[in-house]
Amino acid sequence: MESGLVRGAAVMWADNQALKLQRRAHIMWDNGGPKTVFIVKKTGSAKTTAKLKEIAMWLHKQGIRVLVERPVHRTEFPEFEAFDAENDDVDFCVSLGGDGTVLHLTSLFVEDTPLPPVISFSMGTLGFLTPFDAGDFQPCLSRVLAANQDPVFCTLRTRKRCEVYWEGQLQRVHHVLNECLVDRGASPNMVQLEAYVDGHHITTVQADGLIIATPSGSTAYSLSAGGPMVAPSVPGTLLTPIAPHSLSFRPLVVPESSEIEIHLPPSARSHARASFDGRHTLRMLRDSSIRCTTSLCALPMINMGYLDRDWYEGIVQKLKWNVPIRETDAADIAAFTSRNLMRNKGVDTQSQSGIAGNSDSNGSRKQPDVIGPIGKNTVSDDELTAEQVKEALQQYKASLQPDIAEPTTAGTPHSGR
């Protein structure tokens, strides 16, 4: 067990110790278990407000001190104490919302010191950082509270320390969980940036922008810009251009230990804009730069499954990554294709459902009066024969097979490329 990496807990690494990865681990509480919990909820949602109260009351009955954000304490829950990042010693955090709520929670810990573990309940939209169901909070939190007896699994997600400089002087520092973005802002021109890795100039960026992303951020803005999906335990940093001028400028993955510096040269045509996890937007003046290094302390995210299972399930279930067409989908497509076949043969097909005026005075269905290309000759979905659906399904499946050219020589298939 190793202490000092996660606030209030010791960690036992799950990966081979010889590899020195230090990303996937089991955590066990120090000093008998957690005593203080910080709950952050999605703003403007009555659902998350009700769930926060329910969870907070349950934790209070377990003898746990509950903290909430100061605005929430002031306007909604004065019965719970307000969180103070400088003075409160939080044992673990609860997030109620989506990925944005987790990013907001992370931004509240501004110093690069060991962070408390976070358990995130999905109450937002698409989320890769929220594997837990808020309806099952009691067994989930009971399991976390008992981690001093039975360790829970977590992933230490890398953060980036982003230092903003202007004319060589440090202006501000931000820690990001997803990405640092430098783009053209309101300017109609492409932004021109000089990119350095470990002090070496690697390229001049001419694009709408550049994303410096962590593995956690690889499924966020970087993915929308064409970047790869990277498992959160991979020690790397992504450089993803946004609409680059050169088509050969592809996304790049560099070691997470590398220092990345993005400089806006004095000769740039316009200023640029920078943001950090979608927050703290600032204007980058000419001769300013952003230096990105790996934060000393990662964010411990409590997982449902072992190793990276939560992440793989997330990209499959939420992104539908490489999910094959199900048989039910194929049947729906076959029915649609069958109607098209009938229409091509001169018979107009139209479903009876959902059309105004489909019912008579007794409420029973009647065939809509539709004139087809050969007169009044309509066919409803229910009247499609089993043979027609079967034929259409076979044609659809055949259309999914790749075209294979005849072999150019005996036993040597032609690739077609």
XYZ file of C-alpha atoms in Angstrom, residues 9-370:
362
model
C -6.650 6.798 1.524
C -3.829 4.449 0.644
C -3.527 2.811 -2.775
C -2.491 -0.650 -3.906
C -1.532 -0.783 -7.590
C -3.400 -3.183 -9.862
C -0.862 -3.096 -12.706
C 2.451 -4.901 -12.774
C 4.714 -2.988 -10.398
C 7.670 -3.407 -12.730
C 5.911 -1.293 -15.376
C 5.640 1.784 -13.105
C 2.291 2.743 -14.662
C 0.577 3.883 -11.454
C -2.845 4.525 -12.987
C -5.147 1.677 -11.921
C -5.373 0.879 -8.238
C -7.400 -0.244 -5.246
C -7.920 2.292 -2.482
C -8.431 1.671 1.227
C -9.392 4.351 3.727
C -6.955 5.593 6.329
C -7.975 6.258 9.940
C -11.024 4.016 10.005
C -13.021 5.430 7.086
C -14.382 8.688 5.626
C -15.924 11.323 7.847
C -16.614 14.208 5.428
C -18.234 14.086 1.965
C -18.522 16.920 -0.552
C -21.533 16.712 -2.901
C -21.673 18.664 -6.170
C -24.786 18.702 -8.347
C -25.743 19.870 -11.807
C -27.168 23.380 -11.604
C -30.675 24.260 -12.697
C -32.011 20.728 -12.307
C -34.823 19.905 -9.883
C -34.002 16.234 -10.296
C -30.414 16.595 -9.087
C -31.530 18.907 -6.271
C -33.941 16.269 -4.972
C -31.313 13.544 -5.308
C -28.704 15.632 -3.461
C -31.081 16.009 -0.517
C -31.862 12.292 -0.531
C -28.195 11.285 -0.607
C -27.159 13.906 1.949
C -29.811 12.786 4.414
C -28.774 9.159 3.989
C -25.099 10.020 4.551
C -26.024 12.098 7.587
C -27.703 9.042 9.088
C -24.451 7.146 8.570
C -22.659 9.733 10.689
C -21.026 11.484 7.713
C -20.542 15.245 7.611
C -21.956 16.635 4.334
C -20.628 19.687 2.491
C -22.155 21.462 -0.519
C -21.049 24.379 -2.675
C -21.455 27.793 -1.122
C -24.175 29.002 -3.568
C -26.115 25.774 -2.929
C -25.730 26.244 0.815
C -26.927 29.834 0.580
C -29.955 29.351 -1.707
C -31.086 25.730 -1.353
C -29.630 23.779 1.558
C -28.636 25.971 4.510
C -28.802 22.871 6.711
C -25.601 21.566 5.118
C -22.217 23.241 5.568
C -20.562 25.218 2.768
C -17.407 23.806 1.186
C -14.158 25.715 1.658
C -11.310 24.371 -0.466
C -8.657 25.900 1.782
C -9.956 24.732 5.139
C -12.130 21.642 4.653
C -10.533 18.210 4.657
C -12.810 16.237 2.326
C -12.533 12.434 2.324
C -14.425 11.796 -0.913
C -16.725 13.584 -3.342
C -20.068 12.756 -4.926
C -20.948 14.150 -8.351
C -24.588 14.321 -9.502
C -24.873 15.202 -13.190
C -22.843 14.584 -16.304
C -19.210 14.963 -17.332
C -19.494 18.736 -17.013
C -20.350 18.388 -13.344
C -17.235 16.267 -12.796
C -15.109 18.883 -14.585
C -16.629 21.612 -12.436
C -15.952 19.611 -9.281
C -12.324 19.128 -10.293
C -11.878 22.849 -10.945
C -12.818 23.619 -7.328
C -9.530 22.057 -6.172
C -7.133 24.644 -7.523
C -3.936 23.457 -5.867
C -1.800 20.570 -7.129
C -2.243 18.536 -3.960
C -3.668 15.024 -3.456
C -7.345 15.012 -4.416
C -10.144 13.075 -2.722
C -11.691 10.142 -4.613
C -14.782 10.931 -6.675
C -17.823 8.743 -7.257
C -19.980 10.113 -10.081
C -23.661 9.340 -10.593
C -25.099 9.810 -14.060
C -27.819 12.448 -14.049
C -26.853 14.387 -17.163
C -26.592 13.673 -20.872
C -23.786 11.767 -22.587
C -21.103 11.010 -20.012
C -17.932 8.935 -19.893
C -17.041 9.917 -16.335
C -20.375 8.952 -14.758
C -20.737 5.155 -14.646
C -22.973 4.885 -11.566
C -26.785 4.941 -11.545
C -28.178 7.492 -9.098
C -31.092 5.176 -8.348
C -28.665 2.697 -6.777
C -26.786 5.204 -4.641
C -27.288 3.361 -1.340
C -25.447 0.112 -2.225
C -22.809 2.070 -4.158
C -22.056 4.458 -1.309
C -22.229 1.655 1.261
C -19.537 -0.121 -0.715
C -17.391 3.029 -0.778
C -17.834 3.674 2.943
C -16.673 0.123 3.666
C -13.468 0.467 1.635
C -11.392 0.304 4.828
C -12.420 -3.365 4.979
C -12.800 -4.169 1.272
C -10.802 -1.880 -1.086
C -12.594 -0.309 -4.051
C -11.118 0.046 -7.509
C -10.279 3.420 -9.017
C -8.444 4.994 -11.926
C -6.078 7.889 -11.294
C -6.946 10.154 -14.210
C -4.181 12.434 -15.409
C -4.598 16.194 -15.188
C -2.622 18.852 -17.024
C -1.049 21.897 -15.424
C -1.438 24.813 -17.853
C 0.694 27.908 -17.248
C -0.162 31.058 -19.193
C 2.731 33.407 -20.035
C 2.851 36.803 -21.672
C 6.175 38.311 -22.655
C 7.868 35.692 -20.505
C 5.923 36.486 -17.327
C 3.633 33.930 -15.670
C 0.056 35.233 -15.633
C -2.073 32.377 -14.306
C -2.211 28.602 -13.779
C -5.042 26.161 -14.443
C -5.357 22.403 -13.963
C -7.506 20.583 -16.522
C -8.951 17.092 -16.591
C -10.003 17.087 -20.254
C -8.223 19.629 -22.395
C -6.672 22.999 -22.973
C -8.007 24.651 -26.125
C -6.354 27.384 -28.166
C -8.463 28.600 -31.093
C -9.075 31.620 -33.323
C -11.927 32.925 -31.192
C -14.024 35.557 -32.965
C -11.434 36.144 -35.675
C -12.356 34.971 -39.197
C -8.710 34.111 -39.848
C -6.912 30.902 -39.064
C -4.798 31.025 -35.960
C -1.034 30.670 -36.328
C 0.697 28.904 -33.451
C 4.182 27.544 -32.852
C 4.158 24.142 -31.157
C 7.074 22.920 -29.034
C 7.538 19.552 -27.341
C 10.309 19.278 -24.744
C 11.782 22.538 -26.014
C 11.939 21.341 -29.628
C 9.900 23.107 -32.293
C 7.767 20.432 -33.959
C 5.453 22.396 -36.260
C 3.727 25.652 -37.095
C 0.000 25.253 -36.606
C -2.276 26.928 -39.137
C -5.797 25.889 -38.241
C -8.973 26.945 -36.500
C -7.364 25.773 -33.281
C -5.349 23.195 -31.386
C -6.456 20.887 -28.554
C -4.034 19.608 -25.908
C -5.986 16.749 -24.354
C -5.521 14.142 -21.665
C -6.685 10.540 -22.227
C -9.864 11.472 -20.335
C -10.386 14.308 -22.818
C -9.857 12.038 -25.816
C -13.612 11.287 -25.909
C -14.564 14.964 -25.636
C -13.748 17.863 -27.996
C -10.674 16.092 -29.333
C -12.800 13.194 -30.591
C -15.149 15.587 -32.397
C -12.109 17.122 -34.108
C -10.924 13.732 -35.360
C -8.629 12.674 -32.527
C -8.234 9.070 -31.342
C -9.951 7.500 -28.350
C -7.395 6.721 -25.641
C -8.064 4.657 -22.527
C -7.700 6.728 -19.325
C -4.868 4.563 -17.987
C -2.633 5.252 -21.022
C 0.182 7.701 -20.130
C -0.044 10.067 -23.082
C -1.063 13.547 -24.234
C -2.980 14.291 -27.431
C -2.324 17.158 -29.833
C -5.397 17.448 -32.048
C -5.717 20.191 -34.693
C -9.109 21.726 -35.487
C -9.724 22.130 -39.233
C -6.009 22.368 -40.129
C -4.909 24.152 -43.299
C -2.728 21.170 -44.215
C -4.521 17.865 -44.718
C -1.361 16.055 -43.603
C -1.598 17.545 -40.105
C -2.934 14.521 -38.263
C -3.515 14.151 -34.478
C -0.439 13.286 -32.467
C 0.076 11.397 -29.195
C 3.167 12.268 -27.146
C 4.404 10.978 -23.772
C 2.570 12.490 -20.821
C 5.931 13.406 -19.280
C 6.684 15.752 -22.193
C 6.421 19.506 -21.757
C 4.211 21.060 -24.429
C 4.355 24.781 -25.183
C 2.049 26.615 -27.589
C 3.293 30.069 -28.563
C 1.388 32.811 -30.391
C 4.181 34.610 -32.273
C 4.427 38.415 -32.517
C 3.921 38.086 -36.288
C 0.515 36.363 -35.919
C -2.264 37.934 -37.982
C -4.630 38.097 -35.004
C -4.994 37.298 -31.354
C -6.130 33.860 -30.156
C -8.422 32.541 -27.458
C -7.718 29.919 -24.812
C -9.985 27.952 -22.481
C -9.411 25.244 -19.899
C -11.972 22.442 -19.667
C -14.386 24.890 -21.287
C -13.862 27.452 -18.508
C -11.673 30.436 -17.642
C -11.717 31.734 -21.221
C -9.027 34.304 -21.915
C -7.653 36.272 -24.831
C -4.150 35.328 -25.908
C -2.191 38.373 -27.001
C 0.683 38.178 -29.453
C 3.889 36.845 -27.903
C 1.956 34.901 -25.273
C 2.221 31.168 -24.672
C 0.718 28.262 -22.755
C 2.990 25.649 -21.210
C 1.354 22.298 -20.427
C 2.878 19.715 -18.119
C 1.407 16.788 -16.227
C 0.011 17.691 -12.809
C 1.673 15.961 -9.900
C -1.643 14.736 -8.472
C -4.205 12.889 -10.564
C -7.954 12.686 -9.986
C -8.982 9.350 -8.387
C -12.218 8.236 -10.076
C -13.979 5.333 -8.371
C -14.958 2.660 -10.910
C -17.778 0.172 -11.147
C -15.647 -2.441 -12.894
C -12.066 -3.640 -12.808
C -9.255 -1.931 -14.740
C -10.654 -0.015 -17.764
C -13.927 -1.928 -18.105
C -16.055 1.162 -17.395
C -14.356 3.016 -20.246
C -14.841 0.237 -22.793
C -18.486 -0.140 -21.810
C -18.878 3.632 -22.140
C -17.610 3.867 -25.711
C -19.725 0.887 -26.757
C -22.957 1.849 -24.988
C -22.790 5.633 -25.376
C -20.868 6.084 -28.633
C -22.107 2.795 -30.140
C -18.494 2.148 -31.097
C -18.392 -0.611 -33.740
C -21.786 -1.915 -32.631
C -23.150 -4.230 -35.372
C -26.652 -3.813 -36.712
C -28.981 -5.877 -34.583
C -31.425 -8.354 -36.086
C -34.347 -6.138 -35.060
C -32.779 -3.251 -36.973
C -32.311 -5.489 -39.985
C -35.993 -6.477 -39.855
C -37.069 -2.832 -39.777
C -34.816 -2.030 -42.730
C -36.133 -5.104 -44.558
C -39.734 -3.941 -44.139
C -38.806 -0.506 -45.484
C -36.919 -2.079 -48.397
C -39.902 -4.343 -49.128
C -42.200 -1.340 -49.423
C -39.746 0.246 -51.848
C -39.713 -2.953 -53.939
C -43.491 -2.961 -54.099
C -43.533 0.723 -55.043
C -41.024 0.104 -57.823
C -43.377 -2.565 -59.177
C -46.165 -0.001 -59.432
C -47.903 -0.538 -56.090
C -48.094 2.390 -53.646
C -47.318 1.353 -50.064
C -48.159 3.411 -47.010
C -48.499 2.613 -43.356
C -51.920 3.181 -41.879
C -50.585 4.379 -38.545
C -50.195 8.024 -37.614
C -52.230 9.439 -40.540
C -54.997 11.920 -39.827
C -58.426 10.684 -40.815
C -57.564 6.986 -40.508
C -60.533 6.165 -38.260
C -64.210 6.102 -39.059
C -66.963 7.301 -36.753
C -66.754 4.048 -34.783
C -63.036 4.501 -34.145
C -62.021 1.541 -36.371
C -59.142 1.751 -38.814
C -59.799 2.215 -42.525
C -57.471 2.183 -45.492
C -56.299 5.712 -46.413
C -57.415 6.898 -49.829
C -54.073 7.014 -51.626
